[in-house]
Amino acid sequence: LLARARALPQPRDLRVRAAGLRGAIASRTGSVESARDELMTAAADAAGTDPDTAVLLLADAILACFFLADTATVADAGARIDGLVPRVTGEPARRMGAVAAGVAGVLTGRGGPERIRLALRPLESGGPLLRDPRLAPWLVLGVLFLRERGTGRAIVPAVVDDLRRRSDLGGLPFLLFLVARDRATGDRWDVAEADYTEGVQLGRETGSTSELAACLAGLAWLQARQGRADACRANAAEVLEVSGPRHLALFQVWALSALGNLELGLGRPEAALAHLERLDALLTDLALVDVDLSPVPELAEALVHLGRAEDARRPAARYAARATEKGQPWAMARAARTVALTCADADIDREFGRALDHHGEALDPFERARTQLAYGARLRRARRRVDAREQLRAALTAFDTLGAAPWADRAAAELRATGETAQRRQAGPAGDLTPQELQIATMLARGRTTREAAAALFLSPKTVEYHLRHVYLKLGVSSRAELAGRLAVPG
């Protein structure tokens, strides 16, 4: 109907609405390139008389361009938003435009984080805007682009819970991807896996190919950290198969990143280097300059393990300059570690100390543990075995707690090489729960009723109760209060 409506004479507002709907549908189930073009055209049509609608359409276009890794159109859309902001009257368009323009700035290397912060801070105390289904994904995306403690983090669970209560199938898969990404860069990998798995299932059921590719890419990336080689490779292969024909370049980037990180963790630097060099070339072809997507820290580590430390120095220095320009703690921590991999022995403490200082402002315990592993390994090679043990113990504990098995094995081997026996810990509080069991357990631990959890997960109450009994048996608990204490579920 929307396609047929294109040929009919229409008032401007109806023409804009129809184009916006065509773009929204195409971005999920059709051609994302067509979605981008529809949205940009509709925004231009609306700009003269309805700046609020134009800003909302431009924000949606930026999201489509994000999937496509189309930085040229991202820059154009961001500039158009800047030109429209003085005429915007509604708060939803103002907030969404600010976050979208900030994201555009990050993607094109033209700043952006401070704009995102300013848009998110007034919403941290709650309010009706958190329940706006069009604004919701942008609020969560803004939090993720900051990669820092504090700003906007309380927004994430509130937005997801509201979408679940309304059983919004259209918006839920992408939001699940965003939330899972947040948890996968934190310390709840079990919950992240459950969210990704649910997103994959919903993506398949609703035909949302873009969200399916996103969740599969995120799952492969998490499985790379866990060292789950077969699952990681299978999911990455499906991402590349799904993304290629639809030009979803962003998810190709993440799939290649997952494969490179997997091989690096498994102690296969040559295989890792092949994937990472392919990724680096793809980013160059796409003109994607966001330092957070760059594989240079992993490339440098692979080169060092291959005895090519000299080859790692120049890209490490360039990466550090880009990270400093961006000014975000996650990138700066990775940059400092990358420089520290090849520094002189006399500079080990200074360079790794800088990395750990930046990690203190970021939210990724896995990256911090990788820095501690590298620090300890360098100290051991510099014949400072006692000093090395402190860093290696911390790395081993973090990797074991997260469930990063191959990295824990490497930390344990380094620790043994210092003459100390490695003490291993069990991973995570969720035991061997399946993703669906964990999803149900998490909801009930947060205070949801059985019926509410069933509605949110599109299951029957009896099915929820069935899974809950298995959860109790596996975790050795007998009440929902004990369940909440065992899972220590984040808000």
mmCIF file of N, CA and C in Angstrom, residues 46-159:
data_model
loop_
_atom_site.group_PDB
_atom_site.id
_atom_site.type_symbol
_atom_site.label_atom_id
_atom_site.label_comp_id
_atom_site.label_asym_id
_atom_site.label_seq_id
_atom_site.Cartn_x
_atom_site.Cartn_y
_atom_site.Cartn_z
ATOM 1 N N ALA A 46 10.120 17.726 4.510
ATOM 2 C CA ALA A 46 9.484 18.254 5.722
ATOM 3 C C ALA A 46 10.190 19.475 6.289
ATOM 4 N N ALA A 47 11.437 19.689 5.917
ATOM 5 C CA ALA A 47 12.268 20.695 6.587
ATOM 6 C C ALA A 47 11.668 22.092 6.559
ATOM 7 N N GLY A 48 11.013 22.449 5.467
ATOM 8 C CA GLY A 48 10.511 23.816 5.350
ATOM 9 C C GLY A 48 9.356 24.131 6.267
ATOM 10 N N THR A 49 8.489 23.144 6.510
ATOM 11 C CA THR A 49 7.260 23.412 7.267
ATOM 12 C C THR A 49 7.179 22.690 8.602
ATOM 13 N N ASP A 50 7.942 21.611 8.782
ATOM 14 C CA ASP A 50 7.830 20.804 10.007
ATOM 15 C C ASP A 50 9.224 20.360 10.446
ATOM 16 N N PRO A 51 9.988 21.262 11.063
ATOM 17 C CA PRO A 51 11.369 20.918 11.437
ATOM 18 C C PRO A 51 11.462 19.764 12.429
ATOM 19 N N ASP A 52 10.475 19.615 13.320
ATOM 20 C CA ASP A 52 10.513 18.507 14.280
ATOM 21 C C ASP A 52 10.495 17.163 13.556
ATOM 22 N N THR A 53 9.557 17.014 12.620
ATOM 23 C CA THR A 53 9.480 15.768 11.852
ATOM 24 C C THR A 53 10.746 15.556 11.042
ATOM 25 N N ALA A 54 11.273 16.622 10.459
ATOM 26 C CA ALA A 54 12.502 16.506 9.667
ATOM 27 C C ALA A 54 13.654 15.989 10.515
ATOM 28 N N VAL A 55 13.779 16.481 11.741
ATOM 29 C CA VAL A 55 14.856 16.025 12.629
ATOM 30 C C VAL A 55 14.685 14.550 12.969
ATOM 31 N N LEU A 56 13.456 14.124 13.265
ATOM 32 C CA LEU A 56 13.210 12.719 13.581
ATOM 33 C C LEU A 56 13.565 11.825 12.395
ATOM 34 N N LEU A 57 13.221 12.255 11.189
ATOM 35 C CA LEU A 57 13.538 11.479 9.990
ATOM 36 C C LEU A 57 15.048 11.428 9.748
ATOM 37 N N LEU A 58 15.720 12.531 9.975
ATOM 38 C CA LEU A 58 17.178 12.558 9.810
ATOM 39 C C LEU A 58 17.869 11.650 10.827
ATOM 40 N N ALA A 59 17.333 11.607 12.041
ATOM 41 C CA ALA A 59 17.890 10.696 13.044
ATOM 42 C C ALA A 59 17.744 9.249 12.584
ATOM 43 N N ASP A 60 16.562 8.897 12.065
ATOM 44 C CA ASP A 60 16.368 7.540 11.547
ATOM 45 C C ASP A 60 17.315 7.259 10.381
ATOM 46 N N ALA A 61 17.562 8.273 9.556
ATOM 47 C CA ALA A 61 18.495 8.100 8.435
ATOM 48 C C ALA A 61 19.913 7.846 8.940
ATOM 49 N N ILE A 62 20.300 8.530 10.013
ATOM 50 C CA ILE A 62 21.633 8.305 10.592
ATOM 51 C C ILE A 62 21.763 6.865 11.082
ATOM 52 N N LEU A 63 20.691 6.323 11.669
ATOM 53 C CA LEU A 63 20.731 4.937 12.130
ATOM 54 C C LEU A 63 20.904 3.985 10.946
ATOM 55 N N ALA A 64 20.182 4.237 9.848
ATOM 56 C CA ALA A 64 20.349 3.410 8.647
ATOM 57 C C ALA A 64 21.782 3.513 8.129
ATOM 58 N N CYS A 65 22.319 4.719 8.129
ATOM 59 C CA CYS A 65 23.707 4.923 7.677
ATOM 60 C C CYS A 65 24.701 4.249 8.617
ATOM 61 N N PHE A 66 24.376 4.197 9.901
ATOM 62 C CA PHE A 66 25.209 3.495 10.884
ATOM 63 C C PHE A 66 25.329 2.026 10.484
ATOM 64 N N PHE A 67 24.201 1.391 10.134
ATOM 65 C CA PHE A 67 24.227 -0.002 9.690
ATOM 66 C C PHE A 67 25.059 -0.157 8.417
ATOM 67 N N LEU A 68 24.928 0.807 7.504
ATOM 68 C CA LEU A 68 25.615 0.747 6.213
ATOM 69 C C LEU A 68 27.068 1.206 6.292
ATOM 70 N N ALA A 69 27.436 1.817 7.424
ATOM 71 C CA ALA A 69 28.757 2.451 7.563
ATOM 72 C C ALA A 69 28.948 3.520 6.496
ATOM 73 N N ASP A 70 27.882 4.270 6.228
ATOM 74 C CA ASP A 70 27.889 5.339 5.220
ATOM 75 C C ASP A 70 28.193 6.659 5.923
ATOM 76 N N THR A 71 29.466 6.964 6.084
ATOM 77 C CA THR A 71 29.845 8.143 6.866
ATOM 78 C C THR A 71 29.558 9.446 6.131
ATOM 79 N N ALA A 72 29.559 9.427 4.797
ATOM 80 C CA ALA A 72 29.286 10.660 4.048
ATOM 81 C C ALA A 72 27.865 11.146 4.309
ATOM 82 N N THR A 73 26.895 10.230 4.240
ATOM 83 C CA THR A 73 25.509 10.629 4.490
ATOM 84 C C THR A 73 25.280 10.917 5.967
ATOM 85 N N VAL A 74 25.993 10.210 6.842
ATOM 86 C CA VAL A 74 25.921 10.525 8.273
ATOM 87 C C VAL A 74 26.311 11.981 8.508
ATOM 88 N N ALA A 75 27.409 12.403 7.902
ATOM 89 C CA ALA A 75 27.866 13.790 8.070
ATOM 90 C C ALA A 75 26.835 14.775 7.529
ATOM 91 N N ASP A 76 26.247 14.453 6.374
ATOM 92 C CA ASP A 76 25.229 15.319 5.772
ATOM 93 C C ASP A 76 24.010 15.426 6.687
ATOM 94 N N ALA A 77 23.532 14.279 7.185
ATOM 95 C CA ALA A 77 22.352 14.284 8.051
ATOM 96 C C ALA A 77 22.625 15.035 9.348
ATOM 97 N N GLY A 78 23.816 14.844 9.921
ATOM 98 C CA GLY A 78 24.164 15.568 11.142
ATOM 99 C C GLY A 78 24.181 17.067 10.929
ATOM 100 N N ALA A 79 24.730 17.501 9.800
ATOM 101 C CA ALA A 79 24.760 18.939 9.493
ATOM 102 C C ALA A 79 23.354 19.494 9.303
ATOM 103 N N ARG A 80 22.488 18.704 8.680
ATOM 104 C CA ARG A 80 21.102 19.163 8.488
ATOM 105 C C ARG A 80 20.383 19.311 9.833
ATOM 106 N N ILE A 81 20.629 18.366 10.735
ATOM 107 C CA ILE A 81 20.023 18.479 12.071
ATOM 108 C C ILE A 81 20.480 19.769 12.740
ATOM 109 N N ASP A 82 21.765 20.059 12.659
ATOM 110 C CA ASP A 82 22.291 21.292 13.259
ATOM 111 C C ASP A 82 21.579 22.519 12.702
ATOM 112 N N GLY A 83 21.276 22.497 11.412
ATOM 113 C CA GLY A 83 20.599 23.632 10.810
ATOM 114 C C GLY A 83 19.147 23.764 11.216
ATOM 115 N N LEU A 84 18.537 22.644 11.604
ATOM 116 C CA LEU A 84 17.116 22.652 11.960
ATOM 117 C C LEU A 84 16.862 22.887 13.447
ATOM 118 N N VAL A 85 17.841 22.569 14.292
ATOM 119 C CA VAL A 85 17.642 22.622 15.744
ATOM 120 C C VAL A 85 17.067 23.951 16.240
ATOM 121 N N PRO A 86 17.521 25.105 15.746
ATOM 122 C CA PRO A 86 16.952 26.364 16.251
ATOM 123 C C PRO A 86 15.448 26.504 16.016
ATOM 124 N N ARG A 87 14.898 25.750 15.070
ATOM 125 C CA ARG A 87 13.469 25.859 14.771
ATOM 126 C C ARG A 87 12.643 24.746 15.407
ATOM 127 N N VAL A 88 13.299 23.799 16.058
ATOM 128 C CA VAL A 88 12.584 22.682 16.682
ATOM 129 C C VAL A 88 11.839 23.173 17.916
ATOM 130 N N THR A 89 10.609 22.693 18.101
ATOM 131 C CA THR A 89 9.787 23.134 19.238
ATOM 132 C C THR A 89 9.507 22.023 20.241
ATOM 133 N N GLY A 90 9.513 20.758 19.799
ATOM 134 C CA GLY A 90 9.159 19.650 20.689
ATOM 135 C C GLY A 90 10.363 19.041 21.379
ATOM 136 N N GLU A 91 10.171 18.613 22.625
ATOM 137 C CA GLU A 91 11.277 18.032 23.389
ATOM 138 C C GLU A 91 11.757 16.698 22.813
ATOM 139 N N PRO A 92 10.858 15.789 22.347
ATOM 140 C CA PRO A 92 11.364 14.534 21.765
ATOM 141 C C PRO A 92 12.307 14.766 20.593
ATOM 142 N N ALA A 93 11.926 15.664 19.680
ATOM 143 C CA ALA A 93 12.786 15.939 18.524
ATOM 144 C C ALA A 93 14.086 16.601 18.961
ATOM 145 N N ARG A 94 14.016 17.455 19.971
ATOM 146 C CA ARG A 94 15.221 18.135 20.447
ATOM 147 C C ARG A 94 16.220 17.117 21.020
ATOM 148 N N ARG A 95 15.714 16.192 21.861
ATOM 149 C CA ARG A 95 16.601 15.194 22.480
ATOM 150 C C ARG A 95 17.135 14.216 21.434
ATOM 151 N N MET A 96 16.231 13.725 20.585
ATOM 152 C CA MET A 96 16.634 12.744 19.584
ATOM 153 C C MET A 96 17.627 13.362 18.606
ATOM 154 N N GLY A 97 17.388 14.599 18.231
ATOM 155 C CA GLY A 97 18.303 15.284 17.330
ATOM 156 C C GLY A 97 19.671 15.481 17.946
ATOM 157 N N ALA A 98 19.704 15.820 19.237
ATOM 158 C CA ALA A 98 20.988 16.044 19.909
ATOM 159 C C ALA A 98 21.804 14.759 19.985
ATOM 160 N N VAL A 99 21.139 13.644 20.364
ATOM 161 C CA VAL A 99 21.866 12.375 20.444
ATOM 162 C C VAL A 99 22.310 11.935 19.054
ATOM 163 N N ALA A 100 21.410 12.044 18.064
ATOM 164 C CA ALA A 100 21.743 11.609 16.704
ATOM 165 C C ALA A 100 22.893 12.429 16.130
ATOM 166 N N ALA A 101 22.869 13.738 16.346
ATOM 167 C CA ALA A 101 23.962 14.581 15.854
ATOM 168 C C ALA A 101 25.265 14.253 16.584
ATOM 169 N N GLY A 102 25.163 13.928 17.878
ATOM 170 C CA GLY A 102 26.353 13.515 18.620
ATOM 171 C C GLY A 102 26.922 12.214 18.094
ATOM 172 N N VAL A 103 26.044 11.246 17.813
ATOM 173 C CA VAL A 103 26.483 9.975 17.231
ATOM 174 C C VAL A 103 27.128 10.216 15.868
ATOM 175 N N ALA A 104 26.525 11.096 15.069
ATOM 176 C CA ALA A 104 27.102 11.433 13.762
ATOM 177 C C ALA A 104 28.504 12.009 13.927
ATOM 178 N N GLY A 105 28.682 12.853 14.932
ATOM 179 C CA GLY A 105 30.002 13.425 15.184
ATOM 180 C C GLY A 105 31.025 12.372 15.550
ATOM 181 N N VAL A 106 30.622 11.402 16.379
ATOM 182 C CA VAL A 106 31.538 10.323 16.764
ATOM 183 C C VAL A 106 31.924 9.499 15.539
ATOM 184 N N LEU A 107 30.933 9.147 14.709
ATOM 185 C CA LEU A 107 31.189 8.287 13.554
ATOM 186 C C LEU A 107 32.078 8.948 12.511
ATOM 187 N N THR A 108 32.014 10.264 12.435
ATOM 188 C CA THR A 108 32.791 10.984 11.421
ATOM 189 C C THR A 108 34.046 11.637 11.989
ATOM 190 N N GLY A 109 34.328 11.378 13.272
ATOM 191 C CA GLY A 109 35.535 11.930 13.879
ATOM 192 C C GLY A 109 35.475 13.418 14.113
ATOM 193 N N ARG A 110 34.270 13.943 14.355
ATOM 194 C CA ARG A 110 34.102 15.389 14.547
ATOM 195 C C ARG A 110 33.487 15.694 15.910
ATOM 196 N N GLY A 111 33.974 15.027 16.936
ATOM 197 C CA GLY A 111 33.431 15.253 18.272
ATOM 198 C C GLY A 111 32.094 14.561 18.432
ATOM 199 N N GLY A 112 31.323 15.006 19.399
ATOM 200 C CA GLY A 112 30.002 14.430 19.598
ATOM 201 C C GLY A 112 29.680 13.991 21.006
ATOM 202 N N PRO A 113 30.643 13.441 21.779
ATOM 203 C CA PRO A 113 30.307 12.938 23.113
ATOM 204 C C PRO A 113 29.645 13.964 24.024
ATOM 205 N N GLU A 114 30.115 15.208 24.018
ATOM 206 C CA GLU A 114 29.535 16.198 24.927
ATOM 207 C C GLU A 114 28.084 16.498 24.565
ATOM 208 N N ARG A 115 27.745 16.483 23.291
ATOM 209 C CA ARG A 115 26.358 16.696 22.880
ATOM 210 C C ARG A 115 25.477 15.564 23.390
ATOM 211 N N ILE A 116 26.000 14.352 23.339
ATOM 212 C CA ILE A 116 25.232 13.212 23.846
ATOM 213 C C ILE A 116 25.017 13.354 25.348
ATOM 214 N N ARG A 117 26.061 13.719 26.079
ATOM 215 C CA ARG A 117 25.933 13.900 27.533
ATOM 216 C C ARG A 117 24.861 14.934 27.860
ATOM 217 N N LEU A 118 24.902 16.059 27.192
ATOM 218 C CA LEU A 118 23.943 17.135 27.468
ATOM 219 C C LEU A 118 22.515 16.693 27.181
ATOM 220 N N ALA A 119 22.333 15.831 26.193
ATOM 221 C CA ALA A 119 20.991 15.347 25.869
ATOM 222 C C ALA A 119 20.488 14.338 26.891
ATOM 223 N N LEU A 120 21.391 13.535 27.449
ATOM 224 C CA LEU A 120 20.984 12.447 28.337
ATOM 225 C C LEU A 120 20.801 12.872 29.789
ATOM 226 N N ARG A 121 21.612 13.796 30.267
ATOM 227 C CA ARG A 121 21.610 14.109 31.699
ATOM 228 C C ARG A 121 20.243 14.508 32.241
ATOM 229 N N PRO A 122 19.461 15.344 31.548
ATOM 230 C CA PRO A 122 18.153 15.719 32.106
ATOM 231 C C PRO A 122 17.170 14.556 32.198
ATOM 232 N N LEU A 123 17.456 13.440 31.520
ATOM 233 C CA LEU A 123 16.527 12.317 31.495
ATOM 234 C C LEU A 123 16.862 11.254 32.532
ATOM 235 N N GLU A 124 17.970 11.420 33.248
ATOM 236 C CA GLU A 124 18.410 10.380 34.178
ATOM 237 C C GLU A 124 17.447 10.189 35.342
ATOM 238 N N SER A 125 16.673 11.205 35.657
ATOM 239 C CA SER A 125 15.716 11.089 36.766
ATOM 240 C C SER A 125 14.374 10.542 36.312
ATOM 241 N N GLY A 126 14.269 10.136 35.044
ATOM 242 C CA GLY A 126 13.023 9.561 34.534
ATOM 243 C C GLY A 126 12.188 10.581 33.792
ATOM 244 N N GLY A 127 10.910 10.212 33.562
ATOM 245 C CA GLY A 127 10.017 11.115 32.857
ATOM 246 C C GLY A 127 9.390 10.457 31.645
ATOM 247 N N PRO A 128 8.384 11.100 31.064
ATOM 248 C CA PRO A 128 7.630 10.495 29.955
ATOM 249 C C PRO A 128 8.453 10.259 28.695
ATOM 250 N N LEU A 129 9.527 11.013 28.491
ATOM 251 C CA LEU A 129 10.315 10.825 27.275
ATOM 252 C C LEU A 129 10.951 9.434 27.215
ATOM 253 N N LEU A 130 11.188 8.827 28.376
ATOM 254 C CA LEU A 130 11.764 7.481 28.389
ATOM 255 C C LEU A 130 10.794 6.456 27.824
ATOM 256 N N ARG A 131 9.512 6.806 27.758
ATOM 257 C CA ARG A 131 8.505 5.882 27.242
ATOM 258 C C ARG A 131 8.137 6.179 25.792
ATOM 259 N N ASP A 132 8.850 7.098 25.172
ATOM 260 C CA ASP A 132 8.607 7.412 23.766
ATOM 261 C C ASP A 132 9.276 6.333 22.910
ATOM 262 N N PRO A 133 8.499 5.487 22.198
ATOM 263 C CA PRO A 133 9.096 4.345 21.489
ATOM 264 C C PRO A 133 10.077 4.740 20.397
ATOM 265 N N ARG A 134 9.913 5.934 19.839
ATOM 266 C CA ARG A 134 10.831 6.359 18.783
ATOM 267 C C ARG A 134 12.142 6.886 19.370
ATOM 268 N N LEU A 135 12.045 7.499 20.518
ATOM 269 C CA LEU A 135 13.227 8.073 21.160
ATOM 270 C C LEU A 135 14.050 7.017 21.888
ATOM 271 N N ALA A 136 13.372 5.960 22.390
ATOM 272 C CA ALA A 136 14.013 4.977 23.270
ATOM 273 C C ALA A 136 15.327 4.410 22.733
ATOM 274 N N PRO A 137 15.371 3.896 21.494
ATOM 275 C CA PRO A 137 16.651 3.327 21.032
ATOM 276 C C PRO A 137 17.778 4.344 21.005
ATOM 277 N N TRP A 138 17.446 5.597 20.727
ATOM 278 C CA TRP A 138 18.488 6.623 20.666
ATOM 279 C C TRP A 138 19.067 6.922 22.042
ATOM 280 N N LEU A 139 18.229 6.861 23.056
ATOM 281 C CA LEU A 139 18.728 7.097 24.410
ATOM 282 C C LEU A 139 19.740 6.019 24.800
ATOM 283 N N VAL A 140 19.401 4.760 24.498
ATOM 284 C CA VAL A 140 20.306 3.665 24.826
ATOM 285 C C VAL A 140 21.563 3.733 23.956
ATOM 286 N N LEU A 141 21.391 4.040 22.669
ATOM 287 C CA LEU A 141 22.544 4.155 21.775
ATOM 288 C C LEU A 141 23.495 5.249 22.250
ATOM 289 N N GLY A 142 22.934 6.348 22.729
ATOM 290 C CA GLY A 142 23.767 7.430 23.245
ATOM 291 C C GLY A 142 24.606 6.990 24.428
ATOM 292 N N VAL A 143 23.996 6.231 25.338
ATOM 293 C CA VAL A 143 24.730 5.708 26.496
ATOM 294 C C VAL A 143 25.899 4.836 26.034
ATOM 295 N N LEU A 144 25.644 3.984 25.041
ATOM 296 C CA LEU A 144 26.688 3.079 24.568
ATOM 297 C C LEU A 144 27.815 3.821 23.867
ATOM 298 N N PHE A 145 27.479 4.869 23.140
ATOM 299 C CA PHE A 145 28.522 5.612 22.437
ATOM 300 C C PHE A 145 29.445 6.344 23.411
ATOM 301 N N LEU A 146 28.949 6.665 24.603
ATOM 302 C CA LEU A 146 29.805 7.339 25.579
ATOM 303 C C LEU A 146 30.823 6.388 26.203
ATOM 304 N N ARG A 147 30.432 5.128 26.424
ATOM 305 C CA ARG A 147 31.350 4.139 27.020
ATOM 306 C C ARG A 147 32.000 4.669 28.299
ATOM 307 N N GLU A 148 31.206 5.234 29.195
ATOM 308 C CA GLU A 148 31.790 5.775 30.416
ATOM 309 C C GLU A 148 30.843 5.565 31.583
ATOM 310 N N ARG A 149 31.385 5.679 32.769
ATOM 311 C CA ARG A 149 30.573 5.512 33.970
ATOM 312 C C ARG A 149 29.624 6.695 34.127
ATOM 313 N N GLY A 150 28.481 6.412 34.716
ATOM 314 C CA GLY A 150 27.606 7.520 35.100
ATOM 315 C C GLY A 150 26.589 7.900 34.060
ATOM 316 N N THR A 151 26.949 8.774 33.151
ATOM 317 C CA THR A 151 25.992 9.468 32.303
ATOM 318 C C THR A 151 24.994 8.541 31.625
ATOM 319 N N GLY A 152 23.725 8.685 31.999
ATOM 320 C CA GLY A 152 22.630 8.030 31.306
ATOM 321 C C GLY A 152 22.444 6.561 31.585
ATOM 322 N N ARG A 153 23.277 5.946 32.421
ATOM 323 C CA ARG A 153 23.205 4.495 32.547
ATOM 324 C C ARG A 153 21.902 4.026 33.186
ATOM 325 N N ALA A 154 21.297 4.859 34.039
ATOM 326 C CA ALA A 154 20.024 4.478 34.656
ATOM 327 C C ALA A 154 18.888 4.446 33.642
ATOM 328 N N ILE A 155 19.091 5.057 32.489
ATOM 329 C CA ILE A 155 18.057 5.104 31.461
ATOM 330 C C ILE A 155 17.809 3.727 30.861
ATOM 331 N N VAL A 156 18.862 2.936 30.723
ATOM 332 C CA VAL A 156 18.797 1.707 29.930
ATOM 333 C C VAL A 156 17.736 0.729 30.429
ATOM 334 N N PRO A 157 17.753 0.282 31.712
ATOM 335 C CA PRO A 157 16.737 -0.684 32.139
ATOM 336 C C PRO A 157 15.326 -0.129 32.082
ATOM 337 N N ALA A 158 15.155 1.166 32.347
ATOM 338 C CA ALA A 158 13.818 1.764 32.306
ATOM 339 C C ALA A 158 13.230 1.697 30.906
ATOM 340 N N VAL A 159 14.046 1.983 29.911
ATOM 341 C CA VAL A 159 13.583 1.961 28.521
ATOM 342 C C VAL A 159 13.210 0.544 28.097
#
